[in-house]
mmCIF file of N, CA and C and ligand atoms in Angstrom:
data_model
loop_
_atom_site.group_PDB
_atom_site.id
_atom_site.type_symbol
_atom_site.label_atom_id
_atom_site.label_comp_id
_atom_site.label_asym_id
_atom_site.label_seq_id
_atom_site.Cartn_x
_atom_site.Cartn_y
_atom_site.Cartn_z
ATOM 1 N N MET E 1 -11.768 -6.728 -10.542
ATOM 2 C CA MET E 1 -10.890 -5.581 -10.689
ATOM 3 C C MET E 1 -10.766 -5.326 -12.273
ATOM 4 N N THR E 2 -11.688 -4.570 -12.841
ATOM 5 C CA THR E 2 -11.833 -4.395 -14.512
ATOM 6 C C THR E 2 -11.479 -2.812 -14.609
ATOM 7 N N LYS E 3 -11.227 -2.121 -13.719
ATOM 8 C CA LYS E 3 -10.661 -0.836 -14.009
ATOM 9 C C LYS E 3 -9.463 -0.837 -14.926
ATOM 10 N N PRO E 4 -9.553 -0.275 -16.062
ATOM 11 C CA PRO E 4 -8.581 -0.182 -16.971
ATOM 12 C C PRO E 4 -7.491 0.695 -16.414
ATOM 13 N N ARG E 5 -6.140 0.482 -16.503
ATOM 14 C CA ARG E 5 -5.030 1.438 -16.118
ATOM 15 C C ARG E 5 -4.644 2.404 -17.147
ATOM 16 N N PRO E 6 -4.513 3.579 -16.749
ATOM 17 C CA PRO E 6 -4.004 4.739 -17.789
ATOM 18 C C PRO E 6 -2.928 4.299 -18.695
ATOM 19 N N HIS E 7 -2.187 3.508 -18.211
ATOM 20 C CA HIS E 7 -0.738 3.280 -18.853
ATOM 21 C C HIS E 7 -0.575 1.839 -18.262
ATOM 22 N N ARG E 8 0.129 1.119 -19.144
ATOM 23 C CA ARG E 8 0.397 -0.230 -18.811
ATOM 24 C C ARG E 8 1.714 -0.159 -17.925
ATOM 25 N N HIS E 9 2.348 0.746 -17.683
ATOM 26 C CA HIS E 9 3.701 0.659 -17.080
ATOM 27 C C HIS E 9 3.499 1.523 -15.729
ATOM 28 N N THR E 10 2.235 2.060 -15.483
ATOM 29 C CA THR E 10 1.866 2.828 -14.281
ATOM 30 C C THR E 10 1.984 2.007 -13.240
ATOM 31 N N PRO E 11 2.795 2.573 -12.154
ATOM 32 C CA PRO E 11 2.713 1.914 -10.877
ATOM 33 C C PRO E 11 1.451 1.806 -10.349
ATOM 34 N N THR E 12 1.081 0.791 -9.356
ATOM 35 C CA THR E 12 -0.127 0.715 -8.558
ATOM 36 C C THR E 12 0.289 0.724 -7.165
ATOM 37 N N CYS E 13 -0.421 1.223 -6.317
ATOM 38 C CA CYS E 13 -0.223 1.216 -5.013
ATOM 39 C C CYS E 13 -0.740 -0.221 -4.544
ATOM 40 N N SER E 14 0.401 -0.902 -3.476
ATOM 41 C CA SER E 14 0.201 -2.190 -3.235
ATOM 42 C C SER E 14 -0.706 -2.321 -2.115
ATOM 43 N N GLU E 15 -1.377 -1.295 -1.478
ATOM 44 C CA GLU E 15 -2.378 -1.281 -0.627
ATOM 45 C C GLU E 15 -3.780 -1.162 -1.261
ATOM 46 N N CYS E 16 -3.993 -0.290 -2.172
ATOM 47 C CA CYS E 16 -5.482 -0.210 -2.678
ATOM 48 C C CYS E 16 -5.386 -0.519 -4.082
ATOM 49 N N GLY E 17 -4.151 -0.560 -4.797
ATOM 50 C CA GLY E 17 -4.328 -0.847 -6.301
ATOM 51 C C GLY E 17 -4.583 0.245 -7.248
ATOM 52 N N GLU E 18 -4.681 1.596 -6.716
ATOM 53 C CA GLU E 18 -4.983 2.577 -7.437
ATOM 54 C C GLU E 18 -3.538 2.855 -8.169
ATOM 55 N N PRO E 19 -3.648 3.645 -9.305
ATOM 56 C CA PRO E 19 -2.227 4.189 -9.871
ATOM 57 C C PRO E 19 -1.812 5.278 -9.075
ATOM 58 N N ILE E 20 -0.413 5.212 -9.024
ATOM 59 C CA ILE E 20 0.231 6.338 -8.539
ATOM 60 C C ILE E 20 1.450 6.574 -9.292
ATOM 61 N N ILE E 21 2.169 7.497 -9.040
ATOM 62 C CA ILE E 21 3.398 7.928 -9.443
ATOM 63 C C ILE E 21 4.416 8.061 -8.288
ATOM 64 N N TRP E 22 5.450 7.585 -8.653
ATOM 65 C CA TRP E 22 6.654 7.758 -7.592
ATOM 66 C C TRP E 22 7.168 8.954 -7.609
ATOM 67 N N ALA E 23 7.442 9.946 -6.879
ATOM 68 C CA ALA E 23 7.988 11.246 -6.988
ATOM 69 C C ALA E 23 9.349 10.961 -6.021
ATOM 70 N N ILE E 24 10.308 11.890 -6.101
ATOM 71 C CA ILE E 24 11.404 11.794 -5.250
ATOM 72 C C ILE E 24 11.505 13.378 -4.498
ATOM 73 N N THR E 25 11.446 13.094 -3.553
ATOM 74 C CA THR E 25 11.280 14.464 -2.755
ATOM 75 C C THR E 25 12.702 15.111 -2.715
ATOM 76 N N GLN E 26 12.616 16.235 -2.104
ATOM 77 C CA GLN E 26 13.815 16.989 -2.205
ATOM 78 C C GLN E 26 14.873 16.541 -1.145
ATOM 79 N N ALA E 27 14.458 15.580 -0.287
ATOM 80 C CA ALA E 27 15.124 14.969 0.682
ATOM 81 C C ALA E 27 15.744 13.586 -0.155
ATOM 82 N N GLY E 28 15.205 13.267 -1.021
ATOM 83 C CA GLY E 28 15.537 12.061 -1.920
ATOM 84 C C GLY E 28 14.714 10.650 -1.436
ATOM 85 N N ALA E 29 13.894 11.094 -0.877
ATOM 86 C CA ALA E 29 12.863 9.993 -0.431
ATOM 87 C C ALA E 29 11.921 9.711 -1.559
ATOM 88 N N LYS E 30 11.536 8.723 -1.746
ATOM 89 C CA LYS E 30 10.297 8.325 -2.800
ATOM 90 C C LYS E 30 9.157 8.527 -1.944
ATOM 91 N N GLN E 31 8.307 9.127 -2.756
ATOM 92 C CA GLN E 31 7.079 9.626 -2.192
ATOM 93 C C GLN E 31 5.847 9.253 -3.284
ATOM 94 N N PRO E 32 4.685 8.297 -2.967
ATOM 95 C CA PRO E 32 3.667 8.011 -3.842
ATOM 96 C C PRO E 32 2.633 9.254 -3.996
ATOM 97 N N LEU E 33 2.587 9.639 -5.132
ATOM 98 C CA LEU E 33 1.718 10.627 -5.618
ATOM 99 C C LEU E 33 0.218 10.152 -6.300
ATOM 100 N N ASN E 34 -0.587 10.861 -6.075
ATOM 101 C CA ASN E 34 -1.839 10.413 -7.109
ATOM 102 C C ASN E 34 -1.550 10.980 -8.416
ATOM 103 N N PRO E 35 -1.743 10.261 -9.602
ATOM 104 C CA PRO E 35 -1.397 10.624 -10.791
ATOM 105 C C PRO E 35 -1.746 11.914 -11.620
ATOM 106 N N ARG E 36 -2.798 12.455 -10.852
ATOM 107 C CA ARG E 36 -3.592 13.735 -11.506
ATOM 108 C C ARG E 36 -3.290 14.768 -10.482
ATOM 109 N N PRO E 37 -2.951 16.184 -11.190
ATOM 110 C CA PRO E 37 -2.730 17.196 -10.535
ATOM 111 C C PRO E 37 -3.937 17.323 -9.657
ATOM 112 N N ASP E 38 -3.994 17.970 -8.694
ATOM 113 C CA ASP E 38 -5.038 18.066 -7.462
ATOM 114 C C ASP E 38 -4.908 19.550 -6.953
ATOM 115 N N LEU E 39 -5.547 20.425 -7.071
ATOM 116 C CA LEU E 39 -5.425 21.855 -6.485
ATOM 117 C C LEU E 39 -5.476 21.653 -4.921
ATOM 118 N N ASP E 40 -6.172 20.639 -4.299
ATOM 119 C CA ASP E 40 -6.046 20.477 -2.954
ATOM 120 C C ASP E 40 -4.848 19.878 -2.461
ATOM 121 N N GLY E 41 -3.919 19.649 -3.301
ATOM 122 C CA GLY E 41 -2.646 18.717 -3.003
ATOM 123 C C GLY E 41 -1.605 19.499 -2.027
ATOM 124 N N SER E 42 -1.046 18.844 -1.364
ATOM 125 C CA SER E 42 -0.061 19.512 -0.712
ATOM 126 C C SER E 42 1.368 19.418 -1.159
ATOM 127 N N VAL E 43 1.546 18.922 -2.295
ATOM 128 C CA VAL E 43 2.919 18.940 -2.708
ATOM 129 C C VAL E 43 2.931 19.513 -4.217
ATOM 130 N N LEU E 44 4.201 19.971 -4.651
ATOM 131 C CA LEU E 44 4.360 20.504 -5.956
ATOM 132 C C LEU E 44 5.117 19.474 -6.627
ATOM 133 N N ALA E 45 4.801 18.997 -7.853
ATOM 134 C CA ALA E 45 5.535 18.204 -8.433
ATOM 135 C C ALA E 45 5.675 18.269 -9.928
ATOM 136 N N TYR E 46 6.613 17.783 -10.609
ATOM 137 C CA TYR E 46 6.872 17.898 -12.094
ATOM 138 C C TYR E 46 7.751 16.747 -12.574
ATOM 139 N N LYS E 47 7.604 16.525 -13.729
ATOM 140 C CA LYS E 47 8.627 15.502 -14.521
ATOM 141 C C LYS E 47 9.645 16.270 -14.938
ATOM 142 N N ASP E 48 10.829 15.717 -14.368
ATOM 143 C CA ASP E 48 12.129 16.537 -14.790
ATOM 144 C C ASP E 48 12.677 15.799 -16.087
ATOM 145 N N ALA E 49 13.617 16.329 -16.770
ATOM 146 C CA ALA E 49 13.910 15.941 -18.084
ATOM 147 C C ALA E 49 14.415 14.531 -18.395
ATOM 148 N N LEU E 50 14.645 13.916 -17.236
ATOM 149 C CA LEU E 50 15.059 12.609 -17.364
ATOM 150 C C LEU E 50 13.788 11.915 -17.163
ATOM 151 N N GLY E 51 12.748 12.423 -17.061
ATOM 152 C CA GLY E 51 11.281 11.569 -16.755
ATOM 153 C C GLY E 51 11.273 11.150 -15.388
ATOM 154 N N ALA E 52 11.846 11.621 -14.389
ATOM 155 C CA ALA E 52 11.597 11.219 -13.039
ATOM 156 C C ALA E 52 10.649 12.478 -12.309
ATOM 157 N N TRP E 53 9.840 12.099 -11.658
ATOM 158 C CA TRP E 53 9.064 12.927 -10.965
ATOM 159 C C TRP E 53 9.799 13.667 -9.671
ATOM 160 N N ARG E 54 9.624 14.741 -9.382
ATOM 161 C CA ARG E 54 10.384 15.443 -8.428
ATOM 162 C C ARG E 54 9.305 16.217 -7.775
ATOM 163 N N SER E 55 9.343 16.207 -6.493
ATOM 164 C CA SER E 55 8.131 16.740 -5.602
ATOM 165 C C SER E 55 8.710 17.537 -4.417
ATOM 166 N N ARG E 56 8.077 18.535 -3.871
ATOM 167 C CA ARG E 56 8.403 19.186 -2.837
ATOM 168 C C ARG E 56 7.169 19.670 -2.131
ATOM 169 N N SER E 57 7.271 19.728 -0.737
ATOM 170 C CA SER E 57 6.113 19.985 0.074
ATOM 171 C C SER E 57 5.754 21.647 -0.093
ATOM 172 N N LEU E 58 4.449 21.799 -0.310
ATOM 173 C CA LEU E 58 3.995 23.210 -0.775
ATOM 174 C C LEU E 58 4.291 24.028 0.718
ATOM 175 N N SER E 59 4.041 23.569 2.001
ATOM 176 C CA SER E 59 4.318 24.114 3.078
ATOM 177 C C SER E 59 5.758 24.393 3.140
ATOM 178 N N ALA E 60 6.743 23.954 2.614
ATOM 179 C CA ALA E 60 8.036 24.052 2.640
ATOM 180 C C ALA E 60 8.619 25.414 2.019
ATOM 181 N N ILE E 61 7.861 25.636 1.233
ATOM 182 C CA ILE E 61 8.001 26.938 0.203
ATOM 183 C C ILE E 61 7.337 28.152 0.264
ATOM 184 N N SER E 62 7.907 29.238 0.244
ATOM 185 C CA SER E 62 7.168 30.546 0.203
ATOM 186 C C SER E 62 6.631 30.808 -1.165
ATOM 187 N N ASP E 63 5.693 31.914 -1.020
ATOM 188 C CA ASP E 63 5.108 32.471 -2.362
ATOM 189 C C ASP E 63 5.976 32.852 -3.043
ATOM 190 N N ASP E 64 7.248 33.367 -2.799
ATOM 191 C CA ASP E 64 8.338 34.151 -3.715
ATOM 192 C C ASP E 64 9.184 33.062 -4.117
ATOM 193 N N THR E 65 8.942 31.656 -3.588
ATOM 194 C CA THR E 65 9.976 30.843 -4.248
ATOM 195 C C THR E 65 9.894 30.731 -5.650
ATOM 196 N N PRO E 66 10.943 30.616 -6.392
ATOM 197 C CA PRO E 66 10.672 30.413 -7.873
ATOM 198 C C PRO E 66 10.173 29.104 -8.083
ATOM 199 N N ARG E 67 9.423 28.720 -8.863
ATOM 200 C CA ARG E 67 8.698 27.504 -9.280
ATOM 201 C C ARG E 67 9.182 27.019 -10.667
ATOM 202 N N HIS E 68 9.360 25.696 -10.854
ATOM 203 C CA HIS E 68 9.553 24.971 -12.102
ATOM 204 C C HIS E 68 8.222 25.229 -13.090
ATOM 205 N N PRO E 69 8.302 25.639 -14.222
ATOM 206 C CA PRO E 69 7.220 26.043 -15.057
ATOM 207 C C PRO E 69 6.291 24.786 -15.307
ATOM 208 N N LEU E 70 6.922 23.665 -14.933
ATOM 209 C CA LEU E 70 5.747 22.464 -15.064
ATOM 210 C C LEU E 70 5.488 22.023 -13.626
ATOM 211 N N GLU E 71 5.537 22.673 -12.519
ATOM 212 C CA GLU E 71 5.069 22.290 -11.288
ATOM 213 C C GLU E 71 3.502 22.482 -11.026
ATOM 214 N N ARG E 72 2.943 21.351 -10.643
ATOM 215 C CA ARG E 72 1.594 21.557 -10.385
ATOM 216 C C ARG E 72 1.562 20.851 -9.058
ATOM 217 N N PRO E 73 0.329 21.359 -8.372
ATOM 218 C CA PRO E 73 -0.015 20.453 -7.061
ATOM 219 C C PRO E 73 -0.617 19.429 -7.242
ATOM 220 N N TYR E 74 -0.033 18.334 -6.466
ATOM 221 C CA TYR E 74 -0.487 17.137 -6.242
ATOM 222 C C TYR E 74 -0.665 16.505 -4.867
ATOM 223 N N MET E 75 -1.484 15.373 -5.188
ATOM 224 C CA MET E 75 -2.098 15.072 -3.652
ATOM 225 C C MET E 75 -1.205 13.776 -3.376
ATOM 226 N N PRO E 76 -0.460 13.791 -2.373
ATOM 227 C CA PRO E 76 0.347 12.325 -1.654
ATOM 228 C C PRO E 76 -0.772 11.389 -1.781
ATOM 229 N N HIS E 77 -0.411 10.424 -2.375
ATOM 230 C CA HIS E 77 -1.415 8.986 -2.430
ATOM 231 C C HIS E 77 -1.698 8.649 -0.914
ATOM 232 N N ALA E 78 -0.920 8.801 0.006
ATOM 233 C CA ALA E 78 -1.101 8.397 1.408
ATOM 234 C C ALA E 78 -2.374 9.277 1.903
ATOM 235 N N ALA E 79 -2.654 10.356 1.327
ATOM 236 C CA ALA E 79 -3.653 10.993 1.982
ATOM 237 C C ALA E 79 -5.100 10.474 1.429
ATOM 238 N N THR E 80 -5.073 9.832 0.565
ATOM 239 C CA THR E 80 -6.206 9.172 -0.156
ATOM 240 C C THR E 80 -6.478 7.662 -0.222
ATOM 241 N N CYS E 81 -5.125 7.135 0.048
ATOM 242 C CA CYS E 81 -5.181 5.759 0.015
ATOM 243 C C CYS E 81 -6.245 5.012 0.867
ATOM 244 N N THR E 82 -6.963 4.166 0.615
ATOM 245 C CA THR E 82 -7.867 3.329 1.180
ATOM 246 C C THR E 82 -7.568 1.794 0.916
ATOM 247 N N PRO E 83 -6.651 1.272 2.076
ATOM 248 C CA PRO E 83 -6.232 0.018 1.884
ATOM 249 C C PRO E 83 -7.545 -1.065 1.708
ATOM 250 N N ARG E 84 -7.352 -2.064 0.619
ATOM 251 C CA ARG E 84 -8.341 -2.940 0.705
ATOM 252 C C ARG E 84 -8.208 -3.804 1.935
ATOM 253 N N PRO E 85 -9.228 -4.452 2.278
ATOM 254 C CA PRO E 85 -9.223 -5.399 3.427
ATOM 255 C C PRO E 85 -8.273 -6.477 3.164
ATOM 256 N N ALA E 86 -7.262 -6.932 4.133
ATOM 257 C CA ALA E 86 -6.490 -7.849 3.658
ATOM 258 C C ALA E 86 -7.009 -9.239 3.644
ATOM 259 N N PRO E 87 -6.636 -10.196 2.732
ATOM 260 C CA PRO E 87 -7.243 -11.339 2.440
ATOM 261 C C PRO E 87 -6.865 -12.287 3.759
ATOM 262 N N ALA E 88 -7.581 -13.049 3.868
ATOM 263 C CA ALA E 88 -7.575 -14.076 5.244
ATOM 264 C C ALA E 88 -6.084 -14.728 5.173
ATOM 265 N N PRO E 89 -5.214 -14.545 6.213
ATOM 266 C CA PRO E 89 -4.004 -15.146 6.039
ATOM 267 C C PRO E 89 -4.051 -16.698 5.669
ATOM 268 N N ALA E 90 -3.300 -17.055 4.942
ATOM 269 C CA ALA E 90 -3.027 -18.588 4.392
ATOM 270 C C ALA E 90 -2.136 -19.112 5.454
ATOM 271 N N PRO E 91 -2.403 -20.237 5.706
ATOM 272 C CA PRO E 91 -1.578 -20.849 6.701
ATOM 273 C C PRO E 91 -0.164 -21.065 6.003
ATOM 274 N N LYS E 92 0.952 -20.992 6.839
ATOM 275 C CA LYS E 92 2.311 -20.986 6.210
ATOM 276 C C LYS E 92 2.730 -22.356 6.048
ATOM 277 N N PRO E 93 3.315 -22.991 5.011
ATOM 278 C CA PRO E 93 3.749 -24.388 4.822
ATOM 279 C C PRO E 93 4.865 -24.440 5.555
ATOM 280 N N GLY E 94 4.936 -25.750 6.003
ATOM 281 C CA GLY E 94 6.176 -25.933 6.758
ATOM 282 C C GLY E 94 6.189 -25.594 8.452
ATOM 283 N N ARG E 95 4.884 -24.810 8.710
ATOM 284 C CA ARG E 95 4.842 -24.287 10.214
ATOM 285 C C ARG E 95 3.383 -24.716 10.506
ATOM 286 N N ALA E 96 3.005 -25.831 10.319
ATOM 287 C CA ALA E 96 1.876 -26.121 10.676
ATOM 288 C C ALA E 96 1.642 -26.324 12.173
ATOM 289 N N ALA E 97 0.353 -25.844 12.517
ATOM 290 C CA ALA E 97 0.004 -25.894 13.944
ATOM 291 C C ALA E 97 0.048 -27.256 14.348
ATOM 292 N N PRO E 98 0.130 -27.470 15.658
ATOM 293 C CA PRO E 98 0.241 -28.797 16.200
ATOM 294 C C PRO E 98 -1.182 -29.494 16.330
ATOM 295 N N PRO E 99 -1.153 -30.634 15.876
ATOM 296 C CA PRO E 99 -2.270 -31.279 15.653
ATOM 297 C C PRO E 99 -3.329 -31.018 16.844
ATOM 298 N N SER E 100 -4.564 -30.725 16.625
ATOM 299 C CA SER E 100 -5.599 -30.744 17.677
ATOM 300 C C SER E 100 -5.742 -32.175 18.089
ATOM 301 N N PRO E 101 -6.419 -32.435 19.137
ATOM 302 C CA PRO E 101 -6.770 -33.882 19.498
ATOM 303 C C PRO E 101 -8.194 -34.060 18.930
ATOM 304 N N LEU E 102 -8.346 -35.356 18.519
ATOM 305 C CA LEU E 102 -9.620 -35.635 17.642
ATOM 306 C C LEU E 102 -10.589 -35.726 18.659
ATOM 307 N N PRO E 103 -11.858 -35.008 18.157
ATOM 308 C CA PRO E 103 -12.841 -35.505 19.192
ATOM 309 C C PRO E 103 -13.119 -36.857 19.423
ATOM 310 N N GLY E 104 -13.558 -37.182 20.744
ATOM 311 C CA GLY E 104 -13.951 -38.488 21.281
ATOM 312 C C GLY E 104 -12.689 -39.274 21.520
ATOM 313 N N SER E 105 -11.511 -38.590 21.494
ATOM 314 C CA SER E 105 -10.173 -39.630 21.837
ATOM 315 C C SER E 105 -9.847 -39.217 23.216
ATOM 316 N N ASN E 106 -10.456 -38.580 23.924
ATOM 317 C CA ASN E 106 -10.224 -38.510 25.324
ATOM 318 C C ASN E 106 -9.998 -39.765 25.936
ATOM 319 N N VAL E 107 -8.539 -39.831 26.777
ATOM 320 C CA VAL E 107 -8.701 -41.037 27.490
ATOM 321 C C VAL E 107 -9.435 -40.963 28.932
ATOM 322 N N ARG E 108 -10.140 -41.973 29.093
ATOM 323 C CA ARG E 108 -10.745 -42.104 30.093
ATOM 324 C C ARG E 108 -10.077 -42.690 31.392
ATOM 325 N N PRO E 109 -10.251 -42.342 32.394
ATOM 326 C CA PRO E 109 -9.400 -42.940 33.620
ATOM 327 C C PRO E 109 -9.762 -44.422 33.581
ATOM 328 N N PHE E 110 -8.616 -45.316 33.805
ATOM 329 C CA PHE E 110 -9.166 -46.838 33.836
ATOM 330 C C PHE E 110 -10.130 -47.171 35.020
ATOM 331 N N ARG E 111 -10.808 -47.893 34.769
ATOM 332 C CA ARG E 111 -11.905 -48.302 35.922
ATOM 333 C C ARG E 111 -11.852 -49.880 35.823
ATOM 334 N N ARG E 112 -11.757 -50.360 36.690
ATOM 335 C CA ARG E 112 -11.873 -52.141 37.033
ATOM 336 C C ARG E 112 -13.407 -52.062 36.717
ATOM 337 N N ARG E 113 -13.423 -53.050 35.919
ATOM 338 C CA ARG E 113 -15.005 -53.673 35.580
ATOM 339 C C ARG E 113 -15.201 -54.390 36.758
ATOM 340 N N PRO E 114 -16.478 -53.892 37.267
ATOM 341 C CA PRO E 114 -16.944 -54.511 38.719
ATOM 342 C C PRO E 114 -17.269 -55.923 38.206
ATOM 343 N N ARG E 115 -16.931 -56.699 39.245
ATOM 344 C CA ARG E 115 -17.252 -58.143 39.070
ATOM 345 C C ARG E 115 -18.560 -58.584 39.659
ATOM 346 N N GLY E 116 -18.974 -59.364 38.835
ATOM 347 C CA GLY E 116 -20.665 -59.624 39.347
ATOM 348 C C GLY E 116 -20.244 -60.598 40.104
HETATM 349 ZN ZN1 ZN O 201 -3.251 3.082 -1.918
#
């Protein structure tokens, strides 16, 4: 990963590592958005006076709804997120699997040696 981040405080998605912005929806939930305005995006978002991103769904507002002058369409990150393949699960310490029997250690049934 040598892709430079646009800003060193930019949060990144834990799934794919791409930069995201955290917006707060009208319901108060946190929503990750792609950091660049996207005309195909399904939400309107803007940075409020306190520096917090506010978002609302485009489908939830009508054309005559007054818009914030800074609102731009954004794409929810979940729509474009492509999670990286998860690394192989590391064995958890302290919960080791039971030891497997060593090869060649099979106990053979006792057999009397035939007397000559
Ligand atoms: Zn992602």
